[in-house]
Amino acid sequence: MPTQIEQAVQLLQTGGVVAIPTETVYGLAACADQPDAIRKIFKAKNRPENHPLILHIANKKDLALYAKNIPSYVDALIQHFWPGPLTIILKKTDLVSPVLTGGNDTVGIRMPAHPIALEIIQRTGPLVAPSANQFGKISPTTAEHVRQDLGDSVDLIIDGGRCIIGIESTIIDATNPDHAIIVRQGLLSASDFNEVLGSNLVNTTLDSSISAPGNLKSHYCPEKPLKLFSNQKELDLISEKYHHNCYVLPLSLAVKNFQYTFQMPNDSADYAYQLYFQLRIADGSDVAMIAIEPPPDTEIWGGVLERLKKASANH
Ligand code: TXA
Ligand code: MG
């Protein structure tokens, strides 16, 4: 009997799409040199074809095969943060198919820190892998979530347990030789990067010409309405509107009188770990809406806040 990893490698090499665990969220993978397999990913996710995919590699030195004009600060960042939850956007080389970049001349590259993902990539070569969910919805942090979202449209789902980070990687636009711009926040923030670089090269305040999910107002959405509250009074108002039929995820408030509730952790990494996981539980429950208390608007909470703002934008 072939192992799951052997099966995955075989399927990927023959044009299949396979859901794989990474340390951030589950990804829906295809071989980067197989445009037809990449098109299957867009179809399975219902994703617009101009929305670029991240290229996942297993060796730092491969960066130079797929990206050019690499600023020296990028070398310092990958030495420190790869493998890990950092995606770097750079000018692409001719080896990168425009099918995966949505026709852009840039490519987003990351080396994931999950042993299963790394072993598969070592054997197949680079994989493209967006989050393994329906476009615009909550990313999956377990194999079961992938099954619920994509089920039959994937050839194999590898169960690697729950993702330890729980939200997607931080994405930086590194196409400028002098500075980088964060285009999607994640667990790693500008000060993590700047501490390693010893200067303020990475920032969030400049506008990037790169368009990323940050530019969509609504993303990461549960099915049920999601509302943010920051004090008891706001929670009471929301709750009344939905006849107290709410799933409540407080952070600092001690919430009473709700049947369905989960206290979110008061640490940004722990909160991120729980965020999508708890939203999925709430979404699958028998209530009318979800109310969540966002963390303070400070840098370490940036990744979580960005997701909460977008997830609640439509409601
Ligand atoms: O943690 C992650 O990054 C996960 C795991 C599976 O690696 N992947 C992930 O992929 O979140 P996805 O496709 O759901 O989100 C990647 C985002 C896309 O929305 C896209 O806008 C942006 O990265 N992106 C990728 N390449 C880009 C490029 N060349 N230019 C601009 N944006 C890019
Ligand atoms: Mg996604």
XYZ file of C-alpha atoms and ligand atoms in Angstrom:
349
model
C 0.000 0.000 0.000
C 1.441 3.402 -0.944
C 1.528 5.907 1.910
C -0.662 9.023 1.697
C 2.405 11.060 0.827
C 3.331 8.682 -2.004
C -0.258 8.807 -3.243
C -0.221 12.609 -3.125
C 3.043 12.779 -5.072
C 1.708 10.415 -7.714
C -1.582 12.325 -8.088
C 0.163 15.692 -8.280
C 2.635 14.469 -10.881
C -0.229 13.258 -13.053
C -2.195 16.522 -12.952
C -4.284 15.998 -9.809
C -5.167 18.479 -7.058
C -4.435 17.520 -3.455
C -5.263 19.314 -0.193
C -2.179 19.479 2.015
C -1.584 20.718 5.555
C 0.682 23.711 6.125
C 1.482 25.449 9.406
C -0.864 28.356 8.544
C -3.970 26.843 6.902
C -4.664 23.900 4.577
C -3.714 24.508 0.956
C -5.169 23.099 -2.259
C -2.074 22.081 -4.197
C -1.185 21.441 -7.834
C 2.170 21.183 -9.586
C 3.329 24.632 -10.620
C 4.372 23.396 -14.068
C 0.929 21.956 -14.914
C -1.398 24.730 -16.119
C -4.387 22.385 -16.499
C -4.073 21.254 -12.886
C -3.799 24.894 -11.793
C -7.018 25.669 -13.675
C -8.727 22.880 -11.684
C -7.836 24.759 -8.491
C -9.518 27.956 -9.688
C -12.593 25.913 -10.610
C -12.764 23.943 -7.339
C -12.486 27.150 -5.307
C -14.726 29.199 -7.559
C -11.913 31.702 -7.672
C -11.500 34.451 -10.303
C -8.635 33.521 -12.650
C -6.898 36.874 -12.278
C -6.385 36.224 -8.543
C -2.764 35.013 -8.253
C -1.661 31.893 -6.356
C 1.303 31.455 -4.020
C 4.195 29.291 -5.205
C 5.421 26.946 -2.434
C 9.031 25.793 -2.508
C 11.033 23.446 -0.272
C 14.531 24.958 -0.578
C 15.525 28.559 0.024
C 17.924 28.514 -2.900
C 15.035 27.836 -5.319
C 13.810 31.398 -4.766
C 16.350 32.611 -7.332
C 14.967 30.203 -9.947
C 11.482 31.719 -9.856
C 12.112 35.335 -8.793
C 14.482 38.023 -10.092
C 15.724 41.440 -8.911
C 15.795 40.095 -5.358
C 16.704 42.883 -2.886
C 19.383 42.004 -0.308
C 16.960 42.509 2.588
C 14.973 39.542 1.218
C 17.984 37.268 1.784
C 18.096 38.324 5.414
C 14.357 37.745 5.805
C 14.345 34.253 4.336
C 17.374 33.215 6.390
C 15.415 34.104 9.484
C 11.751 33.400 8.656
C 11.805 30.484 6.198
C 10.482 27.907 6.461
C 7.548 29.814 7.913
C 4.458 32.018 7.471
C 6.006 34.666 5.194
C 5.110 35.075 1.500
C 7.317 37.356 -0.591
C 6.148 38.998 -3.812
C 8.913 39.581 -6.366
C 9.322 39.953 -10.120
C 8.863 36.515 -11.685
C 11.258 34.688 -14.002
C 10.192 32.945 -17.228
C 10.000 29.629 -15.345
C 6.779 30.804 -13.666
C 3.605 30.227 -15.648
C 1.339 33.302 -16.009
C -1.578 30.967 -15.225
C -0.513 30.937 -11.571
C 0.241 34.661 -11.343
C -3.075 35.713 -12.834
C -1.177 37.270 -15.746
C 0.961 39.472 -13.424
C 4.720 39.829 -13.888
C 5.195 39.189 -10.155
C 5.007 35.984 -8.130
C 4.311 35.337 -4.431
C 6.666 32.687 -2.992
C 6.772 30.942 0.365
C 8.554 27.997 1.976
C 6.053 26.412 4.374
C 7.105 25.000 7.755
C 5.107 21.778 7.735
C 6.967 18.459 7.409
C 4.275 16.878 5.194
C 4.134 19.868 2.832
C 7.928 20.021 2.638
C 8.308 16.308 1.954
C 5.756 16.414 -0.870
C 7.342 19.495 -2.473
C 10.814 17.884 -2.238
C 9.457 15.082 -4.387
C 7.154 16.923 -6.825
C 8.921 20.255 -7.229
C 7.180 23.572 -6.470
C 3.447 23.538 -5.813
C 0.882 26.282 -6.079
C -1.490 26.244 -3.132
C -4.215 28.714 -2.256
C -6.156 28.118 0.943
C -8.339 25.001 0.446
C -11.725 26.704 0.844
C -14.389 28.280 -1.353
C -13.244 31.716 -2.540
C -14.051 34.479 -0.043
C -14.897 32.099 2.809
C -13.083 31.054 5.998
C -9.820 29.175 5.416
C -9.649 25.573 6.665
C -7.457 24.637 9.623
C -8.380 20.931 9.669
C -8.766 18.236 7.014
C -12.449 17.973 7.943
C -12.973 21.649 7.048
C -11.486 20.975 3.613
C -13.820 18.017 3.162
C -16.823 20.190 4.054
C -15.808 22.944 1.610
C -14.318 21.128 -1.363
C -15.255 17.445 -0.886
C -15.434 15.713 -4.247
C -13.662 18.386 -6.248
C -10.232 17.373 -4.904
C -8.389 14.125 -5.630
C -7.040 13.595 -2.099
C -7.083 15.345 1.279
C -4.100 14.670 3.523
C -4.888 14.864 7.221
C -1.956 16.469 9.021
C -3.922 17.503 12.110
C -4.872 21.043 13.084
C -2.763 23.906 11.660
C -0.662 25.406 14.434
C -0.812 29.034 13.271
C -4.432 29.148 12.140
C -4.426 32.211 9.834
C -2.759 32.741 6.451
C 0.854 33.878 5.978
C 1.960 37.503 6.064
C 2.519 38.749 2.480
C 5.111 41.410 1.678
C 5.604 43.243 -1.602
C 9.399 43.165 -2.056
C 9.533 44.473 -5.623
C 11.189 47.694 -4.433
C 14.952 47.457 -3.683
C 14.759 49.977 -0.830
C 11.773 48.888 1.215
C 9.019 46.280 1.508
C 5.313 46.765 2.130
C 2.995 44.415 3.971
C 0.013 43.675 1.696
C -1.614 41.033 3.919
C -0.989 40.892 7.639
C -0.413 37.601 9.403
C 1.191 36.452 12.595
C 4.502 38.058 11.590
C 4.359 41.841 11.698
C 6.532 44.746 10.504
C 8.452 44.903 13.789
C 9.360 41.204 13.593
C 10.936 41.873 10.196
C 12.542 45.180 11.119
C 14.090 43.716 14.248
C 15.893 41.150 12.109
C 16.863 43.725 9.464
C 18.007 46.288 12.022
C 16.166 49.115 10.221
C 12.640 50.169 9.303
C 12.610 48.693 5.817
C 9.286 46.902 6.105
C 6.187 48.947 6.691
C 2.425 48.891 6.475
C 1.751 52.554 5.874
C 2.823 52.931 2.242
C 0.408 51.950 -0.492
C 1.585 49.035 -2.564
C 0.857 48.935 -6.291
C 0.331 45.198 -5.814
C -3.238 44.096 -5.375
C -3.822 41.388 -2.765
C -6.790 40.121 -0.732
C -6.331 43.182 1.449
C -7.810 45.170 -1.406
C -11.066 43.254 -1.312
C -13.335 44.745 1.269
C -14.993 41.465 2.130
C -13.131 38.152 2.559
C -12.753 35.293 5.075
C -16.550 35.267 5.585
C -18.653 32.833 7.597
C -22.115 31.938 6.220
C -23.928 33.531 9.143
C -23.840 37.289 9.776
C -20.756 38.258 11.811
C -20.871 41.364 14.039
C -18.145 42.957 16.106
C -18.807 44.335 19.603
C -16.466 46.133 21.957
C -18.567 46.468 25.104
C -21.571 44.969 26.858
C -23.941 47.631 25.535
C -23.047 46.904 21.910
C -23.425 43.189 22.517
C -26.850 43.723 24.079
C -28.012 45.758 21.075
C -26.817 43.152 18.570
C -28.247 40.349 20.612
C -31.686 41.958 20.876
C -31.840 42.405 17.136
C -31.342 38.648 16.702
C -33.712 37.678 19.553
C -30.716 36.575 21.656
C -30.116 33.768 19.202
C -26.355 34.433 18.998
C -23.025 32.652 19.232
C -20.795 34.939 21.295
C -16.976 34.994 21.187
C -15.827 37.459 23.865
C -12.224 38.448 24.602
C -12.132 40.746 27.657
C -15.835 40.764 28.562
C -17.222 38.189 30.959
C -20.316 37.254 28.990
C -23.227 35.633 30.782
C -26.680 34.487 29.667
C -25.641 33.001 26.367
C -25.913 29.295 25.723
C -23.320 29.336 22.946
C -20.076 31.041 23.774
C -16.312 30.555 23.653
C -13.861 32.828 25.457
C -11.165 33.947 22.978
C -7.571 33.842 24.326
C -5.834 37.035 25.339
C -2.682 36.374 23.323
C -2.454 37.220 19.625
C -0.971 33.875 18.522
C -3.496 31.903 20.571
C -6.356 34.078 19.293
C -5.209 33.485 15.694
C -5.035 29.736 16.393
C -8.660 29.758 17.547
C -10.122 32.338 15.148
C -11.144 30.320 12.053
C -11.588 27.142 14.080
C -14.131 28.747 16.420
C -15.855 30.677 13.613
C -16.419 27.344 11.853
C -17.942 25.823 14.997
C -20.163 28.871 15.439
C -21.134 28.809 11.761
C -22.149 25.149 12.023
C -24.280 25.741 15.112
C -27.975 26.378 15.269
C -27.944 30.140 15.881
C -28.873 33.155 13.747
C -25.621 35.095 13.981
C -22.103 35.307 15.417
C -20.875 38.165 17.636
C -17.143 38.506 18.299
C -15.127 40.918 20.420
C -12.122 42.151 18.410
C -8.727 42.690 20.054
C -7.172 46.149 20.524
C -5.933 47.980 17.429
C -2.216 47.412 18.042
C 0.466 45.951 15.828
C 0.654 42.448 17.298
C -3.060 42.004 16.685
C -2.875 43.256 13.068
C -3.356 39.879 11.372
C -6.387 38.991 13.458
C -7.965 42.452 13.110
C -7.570 42.550 9.338
C -9.474 39.267 9.088
C -12.216 40.296 11.486
C -12.814 43.565 9.638
C -13.143 41.816 6.289
C -15.142 38.893 7.661
C -17.712 41.302 9.091
C -17.711 43.806 6.205
C -20.837 42.462 4.518
C -22.996 42.237 7.585
O -0.666 30.843 4.472
C -0.888 30.975 3.268
O -0.410 31.898 2.603
C -1.785 29.909 2.615
C -1.073 28.548 2.671
C -1.876 27.465 2.001
O 0.203 28.680 2.141
N -2.123 30.279 1.280
C -2.981 31.276 0.992
O -3.252 31.398 -0.352
O -3.490 31.987 1.833
P -4.453 32.264 -0.929
O -4.436 32.031 -2.387
O -5.695 31.913 -0.223
O -4.044 33.727 -0.654
C -2.882 34.228 -1.281
C -3.043 35.645 -1.674
C -3.985 35.809 -2.835
O -5.230 36.267 -2.409
C -3.320 36.830 -3.720
O -4.020 38.035 -3.756
C -1.972 37.070 -3.070
O -1.788 36.083 -2.129
N -0.920 36.932 -4.084
C -0.261 35.820 -4.463
N 0.610 36.100 -5.463
C 0.496 37.418 -5.702
C 1.091 38.315 -6.642
N 1.971 37.921 -7.524
N 0.695 39.590 -6.591
C -0.221 40.001 -5.709
N -0.830 39.217 -4.819
C -0.482 37.945 -4.813
Mg -7.485 32.240 0.693
